[in-house]
mmCIF file of C-alpha atoms in Angstrom:
data_model
loop_
_atom_site.group_PDB
_atom_site.id
_atom_site.type_symbol
_atom_site.label_atom_id
_atom_site.label_comp_id
_atom_site.label_asym_id
_atom_site.label_seq_id
_atom_site.Cartn_x
_atom_site.Cartn_y
_atom_site.Cartn_z
ATOM 1 C CA MET A 1 0.061 0.096 0.087
ATOM 2 C CA ALA A 2 1.412 3.509 -0.858
ATOM 3 C CA GLN A 3 2.851 5.566 1.995
ATOM 4 C CA TRP A 4 1.854 8.856 -0.081
ATOM 5 C CA THR A 5 -0.598 9.850 -2.335
ATOM 6 C CA GLN A 6 0.890 11.278 -5.546
ATOM 7 C CA ARG A 7 -1.145 14.626 -4.834
ATOM 8 C CA GLU A 8 0.340 14.758 -1.392
ATOM 9 C CA LEU A 9 3.862 14.872 -2.793
ATOM 10 C CA LEU A 10 3.314 16.838 -5.911
ATOM 11 C CA GLU A 11 1.600 19.341 -4.144
ATOM 12 C CA ALA A 12 3.762 19.500 -1.050
ATOM 13 C CA GLN A 13 3.917 23.171 0.398
ATOM 14 C CA MET A 14 7.404 24.485 -0.616
ATOM 15 C CA PRO A 15 8.489 27.809 0.930
ATOM 16 C CA PRO A 16 9.136 30.118 -2.018
ATOM 17 C CA ALA A 17 13.081 30.162 -1.576
ATOM 18 C CA LEU A 18 13.141 26.330 -1.300
ATOM 19 C CA ALA A 19 10.695 26.134 -4.403
ATOM 20 C CA GLN A 20 13.166 28.246 -6.446
ATOM 21 C CA MET A 21 16.273 26.088 -5.507
ATOM 22 C CA VAL A 22 14.283 22.941 -6.591
ATOM 23 C CA ASP A 23 12.950 24.342 -9.821
ATOM 24 C CA ASN A 24 16.429 25.592 -10.844
ATOM 25 C CA GLY A 25 18.120 22.620 -10.049
ATOM 26 C CA ARG A 26 20.296 24.099 -7.265
ATOM 27 C CA LEU A 27 19.116 22.378 -4.169
ATOM 28 C CA VAL A 28 21.981 22.190 -1.484
ATOM 29 C CA HIS A 29 23.079 19.136 -0.079
ATOM 30 C CA ALA A 30 21.966 19.672 3.572
ATOM 31 C CA LEU A 31 18.581 21.117 4.718
ATOM 32 C CA CYS A 32 17.033 21.575 8.229
ATOM 33 C CA LEU A 33 13.356 21.555 7.567
ATOM 34 C CA GLU A 34 11.580 23.159 10.816
ATOM 35 C CA GLY A 35 8.074 22.441 11.684
ATOM 36 C CA ASP A 36 5.504 20.551 13.795
ATOM 37 C CA PRO A 37 6.595 17.034 13.906
ATOM 38 C CA GLN A 38 3.053 15.916 13.923
ATOM 39 C CA ASP A 39 2.180 18.126 10.933
ATOM 40 C CA ARG A 40 2.146 15.788 7.982
ATOM 41 C CA ARG A 41 3.334 18.475 5.548
ATOM 42 C CA LEU A 42 6.541 18.206 6.870
ATOM 43 C CA THR A 43 7.334 14.934 6.281
ATOM 44 C CA ALA A 44 5.443 15.121 2.931
ATOM 45 C CA LEU A 45 7.891 18.071 1.889
ATOM 46 C CA ALA A 46 10.766 15.909 3.004
ATOM 47 C CA HIS A 47 9.500 13.082 0.611
ATOM 48 C CA ALA A 48 8.797 15.357 -2.193
ATOM 49 C CA LEU A 49 12.368 16.528 -1.788
ATOM 50 C CA ALA A 50 13.637 13.004 -2.127
ATOM 51 C CA GLY A 51 11.663 12.658 -5.229
ATOM 52 C CA ALA A 52 13.171 15.609 -6.676
ATOM 53 C CA VAL A 53 16.569 14.038 -6.305
ATOM 54 C CA LEU A 54 15.847 10.835 -7.096
ATOM 55 C CA CYS A 55 13.225 11.360 -10.104
ATOM 56 C CA ARG A 56 14.441 9.663 -13.438
ATOM 57 C CA ARG A 57 13.541 12.650 -15.504
ATOM 58 C CA GLN A 58 15.415 15.056 -13.347
ATOM 59 C CA GLN A 59 13.109 18.087 -14.242
ATOM 60 C CA GLY A 60 13.197 19.936 -10.928
ATOM 61 C CA ARG A 61 10.363 18.388 -8.887
ATOM 62 C CA MET A 62 9.548 14.841 -9.048
ATOM 63 C CA CYS A 63 7.259 13.851 -11.847
ATOM 64 C CA GLY A 64 5.308 11.269 -9.789
ATOM 65 C CA GLU A 65 5.130 8.970 -12.877
ATOM 66 C CA CYS A 66 8.596 7.444 -13.500
ATOM 67 C CA LEU A 67 9.758 4.175 -11.335
ATOM 68 C CA ASP A 68 11.732 6.082 -8.875
ATOM 69 C CA CYS A 69 8.984 8.566 -8.293
ATOM 70 C CA ARG A 70 6.538 5.459 -7.760
ATOM 71 C CA LYS A 71 9.036 3.893 -5.338
ATOM 72 C CA VAL A 72 9.333 7.015 -3.406
ATOM 73 C CA LEU A 73 5.440 7.241 -3.367
ATOM 74 C CA GLU A 74 5.369 3.604 -1.982
ATOM 75 C CA GLY A 75 8.219 4.057 0.551
ATOM 76 C CA VAL A 76 10.309 1.319 -0.974
ATOM 77 C CA HIS A 77 13.245 3.172 -2.776
ATOM 78 C CA SER A 78 16.609 1.621 -1.806
ATOM 79 C CA ASP A 79 18.301 4.985 -2.213
ATOM 80 C CA LEU A 80 15.962 6.792 0.447
ATOM 81 C CA PHE A 81 16.770 6.312 4.061
ATOM 82 C CA VAL A 82 14.148 7.406 6.696
ATOM 83 C CA GLY A 83 15.556 7.459 10.190
ATOM 84 C CA GLY A 84 13.632 6.197 13.082
ATOM 85 C CA GLY A 85 12.700 9.593 14.750
ATOM 86 C CA THR A 86 13.341 8.440 18.357
ATOM 87 C CA ALA A 87 16.351 8.635 20.669
ATOM 88 C CA ALA A 88 16.736 4.951 20.671
ATOM 89 C CA ALA A 89 16.927 4.992 17.052
ATOM 90 C CA TYR A 90 19.709 7.675 16.822
ATOM 91 C CA LYS A 91 22.388 5.675 19.007
ATOM 92 C CA LYS A 92 25.825 5.763 17.907
ATOM 93 C CA GLU A 93 25.951 2.489 15.891
ATOM 94 C CA ALA A 94 22.946 3.845 13.975
ATOM 95 C CA ILE A 95 24.788 7.049 12.958
ATOM 96 C CA ARG A 96 27.792 5.073 12.106
ATOM 97 C CA GLN A 97 25.776 2.765 9.873
ATOM 98 C CA LEU A 98 24.204 5.623 8.068
ATOM 99 C CA ARG A 99 27.554 7.149 7.399
ATOM 100 C CA GLN A 100 28.750 4.229 5.770
ATOM 101 C CA GLN A 101 25.427 3.686 3.851
ATOM 102 C CA ALA A 102 26.227 7.492 2.513
ATOM 103 C CA TRP A 103 29.379 6.536 0.972
ATOM 104 C CA GLN A 104 28.231 3.471 -0.868
ATOM 105 C CA SER A 105 27.473 3.859 -4.379
ATOM 106 C CA PRO A 106 23.411 4.465 -5.005
ATOM 107 C CA SER A 107 21.513 1.198 -5.905
ATOM 108 C CA GLU A 108 19.209 2.565 -8.547
ATOM 109 C CA GLY A 109 19.694 6.076 -9.062
ATOM 110 C CA ARG A 110 22.275 8.847 -9.271
ATOM 111 C CA GLY A 111 22.183 9.785 -5.700
ATOM 112 C CA LYS A 112 20.738 9.095 -2.237
ATOM 113 C CA VAL A 113 18.472 10.822 0.107
ATOM 114 C CA PHE A 114 18.675 10.737 4.181
ATOM 115 C CA ILE A 115 15.552 11.846 5.934
ATOM 116 C CA LEU A 116 16.034 12.380 9.843
ATOM 117 C CA PRO A 117 12.785 12.986 11.493
ATOM 118 C CA ASN A 118 13.054 14.454 15.021
ATOM 119 C CA ALA A 119 16.642 15.294 14.599
ATOM 120 C CA GLN A 120 16.531 17.116 17.863
ATOM 121 C CA LEU A 121 16.545 13.857 19.462
ATOM 122 C CA ILE A 122 20.140 13.075 18.058
ATOM 123 C CA SER A 123 22.539 13.319 21.066
ATOM 124 C CA VAL A 124 25.310 16.051 20.993
ATOM 125 C CA GLU A 125 27.654 13.147 20.605
ATOM 126 C CA CYS A 126 25.839 11.699 17.666
ATOM 127 C CA GLN A 127 25.290 15.103 15.821
ATOM 128 C CA ASN A 128 29.205 15.443 15.947
ATOM 129 C CA LEU A 129 29.356 12.095 14.232
ATOM 130 C CA LEU A 130 27.199 13.614 11.503
ATOM 131 C CA LEU A 131 29.066 16.734 11.262
ATOM 132 C CA LYS A 132 31.751 15.474 9.314
ATOM 133 C CA LEU A 133 29.490 13.772 6.769
ATOM 134 C CA ILE A 134 27.463 17.026 6.181
ATOM 135 C CA GLU A 135 30.600 18.943 5.936
ATOM 136 C CA GLU A 136 31.977 16.634 3.262
ATOM 137 C CA PRO A 137 29.029 14.829 1.711
ATOM 138 C CA PRO A 138 29.256 12.347 -0.934
ATOM 139 C CA GLU A 139 28.282 13.570 -4.221
ATOM 140 C CA GLU A 140 24.419 13.681 -5.224
ATOM 141 C CA THR A 141 23.359 13.285 -1.331
ATOM 142 C CA LEU A 142 20.810 15.011 0.276
ATOM 143 C CA PHE A 143 20.370 15.214 4.019
ATOM 144 C CA LEU A 144 17.176 16.337 5.639
ATOM 145 C CA LEU A 145 17.050 17.144 9.281
ATOM 146 C CA LEU A 146 13.612 17.579 10.469
ATOM 147 C CA CYS A 147 12.835 19.212 13.883
ATOM 148 C CA PRO A 148 10.362 21.557 15.573
ATOM 149 C CA ASN A 149 12.861 24.104 16.481
ATOM 150 C CA ARG A 150 16.175 24.800 14.666
ATOM 151 C CA TYR A 151 18.009 25.816 17.677
ATOM 152 C CA GLN A 152 17.766 22.172 19.114
ATOM 153 C CA LEU A 153 20.439 21.246 16.863
ATOM 154 C CA LEU A 154 24.204 22.198 17.268
ATOM 155 C CA PRO A 155 25.208 25.509 16.138
ATOM 156 C CA THR A 156 28.111 23.668 14.139
ATOM 157 C CA ILE A 157 25.181 21.698 12.379
ATOM 158 C CA LEU A 158 23.164 24.710 11.751
ATOM 159 C CA SER A 159 26.242 26.707 10.120
ATOM 160 C CA ARG A 160 26.390 23.747 7.415
ATOM 161 C CA VAL A 161 22.821 23.684 6.473
ATOM 162 C CA VAL A 162 19.994 25.623 4.904
ATOM 163 C CA THR A 163 17.152 25.922 7.383
ATOM 164 C CA VAL A 164 13.727 26.198 5.882
ATOM 165 C CA ALA A 165 10.774 26.782 8.126
ATOM 166 C CA LEU A 166 7.217 25.490 7.201
ATOM 167 C CA PRO A 167 4.567 28.088 8.019
ATOM 168 C CA PRO A 168 1.812 27.028 10.433
ATOM 169 C CA LEU A 169 -1.472 25.564 9.546
ATOM 170 C CA ASP A 170 -4.710 27.670 9.178
ATOM 171 C CA THR A 171 -7.358 26.765 11.450
ATOM 172 C CA GLN A 172 -9.157 24.491 8.994
ATOM 173 C CA GLN A 173 -6.328 22.699 7.963
ATOM 174 C CA CYS A 174 -5.064 22.163 11.644
ATOM 175 C CA ALA A 175 -8.633 20.824 12.483
ATOM 176 C CA GLN A 176 -8.553 18.452 9.552
ATOM 177 C CA GLN A 177 -5.197 16.899 10.452
ATOM 178 C CA LEU A 178 -6.467 16.658 14.170
ATOM 179 C CA ARG A 179 -9.508 14.588 12.854
ATOM 180 C CA GLN A 180 -6.940 12.059 11.624
ATOM 181 C CA LEU A 181 -4.871 12.186 14.726
ATOM 182 C CA ALA A 182 -7.717 11.890 17.342
ATOM 183 C CA PRO A 183 -10.778 10.515 15.588
ATOM 184 C CA GLY A 184 -14.231 10.508 17.218
ATOM 185 C CA LEU A 185 -14.750 13.961 18.689
ATOM 186 C CA ARG A 186 -16.920 16.750 18.024
ATOM 187 C CA GLU A 187 -16.161 19.196 15.428
ATOM 188 C CA GLU A 188 -16.460 22.069 17.860
ATOM 189 C CA GLU A 189 -13.337 20.378 19.831
ATOM 190 C CA TYR A 190 -11.176 20.130 16.713
ATOM 191 C CA ARG A 191 -11.798 23.899 15.938
ATOM 192 C CA GLN A 192 -11.234 24.914 19.418
ATOM 193 C CA ALA A 193 -8.017 22.710 19.573
ATOM 194 C CA ALA A 194 -6.970 24.166 16.239
ATOM 195 C CA LEU A 195 -7.277 27.804 17.319
ATOM 196 C CA LEU A 196 -5.778 27.297 20.766
ATOM 197 C CA SER A 197 -2.620 25.668 19.190
ATOM 198 C CA GLY A 198 -2.043 28.293 16.661
ATOM 199 C CA GLY A 199 -2.216 25.924 13.747
ATOM 200 C CA SER A 200 0.193 23.428 15.636
ATOM 201 C CA PRO A 201 -1.250 19.920 15.199
ATOM 202 C CA GLY A 202 0.999 18.471 17.717
ATOM 203 C CA ARG A 203 0.050 21.019 20.376
ATOM 204 C CA GLY A 204 -3.595 20.415 19.012
ATOM 205 C CA LEU A 205 -3.316 16.920 19.992
ATOM 206 C CA ARG A 206 -2.139 17.490 23.265
ATOM 207 C CA LEU A 207 -4.745 19.736 23.873
ATOM 208 C CA LEU A 208 -7.323 17.115 23.071
ATOM 209 C CA THR A 209 -5.463 14.167 24.706
ATOM 210 C CA ASP A 210 -3.399 15.369 27.546
ATOM 211 C CA GLU A 211 -5.402 16.299 30.634
ATOM 212 C CA GLY A 212 -3.126 19.043 32.028
ATOM 213 C CA GLU A 213 -3.019 20.602 28.464
ATOM 214 C CA LYS A 214 -6.746 20.373 28.137
ATOM 215 C CA LYS A 215 -7.124 22.031 31.600
ATOM 216 C CA GLN A 216 -5.125 24.985 30.462
ATOM 217 C CA GLY A 217 -6.841 24.884 27.070
ATOM 218 C CA GLN A 218 -10.203 25.302 28.590
ATOM 219 C CA ALA A 219 -9.133 27.808 31.022
ATOM 220 C CA LEU A 220 -7.738 29.947 28.057
ATOM 221 C CA TRP A 221 -11.032 29.395 26.136
ATOM 222 C CA GLN A 222 -12.960 30.774 29.166
ATOM 223 C CA LEU A 223 -10.740 33.521 29.778
ATOM 224 C CA LEU A 224 -11.072 34.741 26.262
ATOM 225 C CA ASP A 225 -14.947 34.843 26.907
ATOM 226 C CA ALA A 226 -14.506 36.878 30.064
ATOM 227 C CA MET A 227 -12.327 39.257 28.322
ATOM 228 C CA ALA A 228 -14.597 39.490 25.531
ATOM 229 C CA ALA A 229 -17.416 40.331 27.835
ATOM 230 C CA GLY A 230 -15.451 42.746 30.013
ATOM 231 C CA ASP A 231 -16.374 40.429 33.082
ATOM 232 C CA GLY A 232 -13.600 41.031 35.631
ATOM 233 C CA TYR A 233 -14.954 39.064 38.165
ATOM 234 C CA ARG A 234 -15.397 35.839 36.095
ATOM 235 C CA LEU A 235 -11.697 36.597 34.939
ATOM 236 C CA MET A 236 -10.548 36.500 38.773
ATOM 237 C CA VAL A 237 -12.722 33.091 39.436
ATOM 238 C CA LEU A 238 -10.835 31.401 36.334
ATOM 239 C CA MET A 239 -7.235 33.026 37.240
ATOM 240 C CA ALA A 240 -7.477 31.796 41.016
ATOM 241 C CA PRO A 241 -6.588 28.023 40.517
ATOM 242 C CA TRP A 242 -3.384 29.082 38.444
ATOM 243 C CA GLU A 243 -2.275 31.723 41.117
ATOM 244 C CA LYS A 244 -0.625 28.933 43.551
ATOM 245 C CA ASP A 245 1.879 27.953 40.932
ATOM 246 C CA ARG A 246 3.875 30.984 39.618
ATOM 247 C CA ALA A 247 5.435 28.821 36.645
ATOM 248 C CA ALA A 248 1.700 27.842 35.622
ATOM 249 C CA TYR A 249 0.596 31.287 36.197
ATOM 250 C CA SER A 250 3.042 32.547 33.871
ATOM 251 C CA SER A 251 2.527 29.898 31.159
ATOM 252 C CA LEU A 252 -0.998 30.714 31.041
ATOM 253 C CA LEU A 253 -0.411 34.470 30.503
ATOM 254 C CA VAL A 254 1.914 33.688 27.800
ATOM 255 C CA SER A 255 -0.587 31.563 26.110
ATOM 256 C CA LEU A 256 -3.123 33.972 26.579
ATOM 257 C CA SER A 257 -1.001 36.902 25.142
ATOM 258 C CA ARG A 258 -0.201 34.736 22.083
ATOM 259 C CA LEU A 259 -3.840 34.143 21.565
ATOM 260 C CA LEU A 260 -4.872 37.765 21.738
ATOM 261 C CA GLY A 261 -2.512 38.453 19.116
ATOM 262 C CA SER A 262 -4.357 36.099 16.385
ATOM 263 C CA ARG A 263 -6.413 37.526 14.011
ATOM 264 C CA GLU A 264 -8.629 34.458 13.979
ATOM 265 C CA VAL A 265 -9.150 34.009 17.684
ATOM 266 C CA GLY A 266 -10.237 37.696 17.633
ATOM 267 C CA GLU A 267 -13.054 37.011 15.086
ATOM 268 C CA GLU A 268 -14.029 33.934 16.919
ATOM 269 C CA LYS A 269 -14.355 35.869 20.103
ATOM 270 C CA ASN A 270 -15.627 38.947 18.569
ATOM 271 C CA ILE A 271 -12.966 41.057 19.983
ATOM 272 C CA SER A 272 -11.976 44.115 17.880
ATOM 273 C CA LEU A 273 -8.332 44.641 16.984
ATOM 274 C CA PRO A 274 -7.804 47.681 19.042
ATOM 275 C CA ARG A 275 -9.311 46.026 22.024
ATOM 276 C CA ALA A 276 -7.157 42.951 21.395
ATOM 277 C CA MET A 277 -4.112 45.011 21.422
ATOM 278 C CA ALA A 278 -4.919 46.721 24.636
ATOM 279 C CA LEU A 279 -5.948 43.401 26.235
ATOM 280 C CA ARG A 280 -2.878 41.887 25.290
ATOM 281 C CA GLN A 281 -0.614 44.732 26.429
ATOM 282 C CA TRP A 282 -2.367 44.316 29.916
ATOM 283 C CA VAL A 283 -1.650 40.584 29.868
ATOM 284 C CA ASP A 284 2.033 41.154 29.232
ATOM 285 C CA GLN A 285 2.390 43.717 31.752
ATOM 286 C CA THR A 286 0.824 41.204 34.170
ATOM 287 C CA TRP A 287 3.331 38.824 32.982
ATOM 288 C CA GLU A 288 6.223 41.029 33.675
ATOM 289 C CA ARG A 289 5.139 41.797 37.164
ATOM 290 C CA ASN A 290 4.595 37.987 37.934
ATOM 291 C CA GLU A 291 8.384 37.620 36.729
ATOM 292 C CA ALA A 292 9.077 40.520 39.164
ATOM 293 C CA ASN A 293 7.839 38.037 42.055
ATOM 294 C CA GLY A 294 4.568 39.990 42.313
ATOM 295 C CA ASN A 295 1.591 38.685 44.258
ATOM 296 C CA THR A 296 -0.177 36.525 41.756
ATOM 297 C CA ALA A 297 -3.978 37.217 43.529
ATOM 298 C CA LEU A 298 -3.235 40.845 43.365
ATOM 299 C CA LEU A 299 -1.990 40.943 39.755
ATOM 300 C CA SER A 300 -5.137 38.885 38.410
ATOM 301 C CA ALA A 301 -7.216 41.631 40.426
ATOM 302 C CA ALA A 302 -5.350 44.320 39.086
ATOM 303 C CA LEU A 303 -6.135 43.021 35.433
ATOM 304 C CA ALA A 304 -9.776 42.236 36.322
ATOM 305 C CA GLU A 305 -10.124 45.803 37.198
ATOM 306 C CA ARG A 306 -8.767 47.234 33.856
ATOM 307 C CA LEU A 307 -11.353 44.844 32.267
ATOM 308 C CA ARG A 308 -14.116 46.744 34.091
ATOM 309 C CA ARG A 309 -13.059 50.349 32.840
#
């Protein structure tokens, strides 16, 4: 059974700079693809780039029809290597084997492609083992390091790769992926998780399945309602359980500020842009005072008083 549909890979979302490299036949030998590990677009993009390198027709992007492209689609191409994506799969012996494979001649095509999902899980020692290979790679070899944040990789690795960030999903796209990741829930739950996560399927999945994340998500949703209504008393009630833990209180404020900066959240909660900007400023000031060890209960009361004005 095919691992990918032809449409998924042929229509893989390529940021403009990357698309230009591929279309001009000037793809670099090592890329860091930065994005949510749960976002299927990230791995689709990696496989689309593999297809571009391995395609027999060699017309820039993969054609999706030649024998090599069909094998990429089915996940059986012998010159395409996909890492396990776990810390256990990236032990020293596995990295040494990868280095040996990279220097072996291609079995079918003119080059090889190595996709390393969750590259942030590769230990410092093993990243250093990879470094020499990325510094002086075999010809016609492409290394794709996938990670949620480029700064989780060593600076020496980053200095030798080109980093391409995948933009977040819009709410509808994120909700669609969440339906696949956590089937059987209500449409309202998917949309709410997509909005709260800022278009991150991984964060959205945790909001739907992890009790701690779900609790914070529900609190944030209700806080937004209270702010939209100017209900200071309701805000104080909702903030009270978080005031006992300064770190949790801080995390709640950071998430609340991010949501108030979202146009889609503002539209969902009927908060005008000027009002959202003012609310966000007040939340940020509350966060700053919390970081300076202000009394959390008094900080919540001051924020509530501002809402009433």
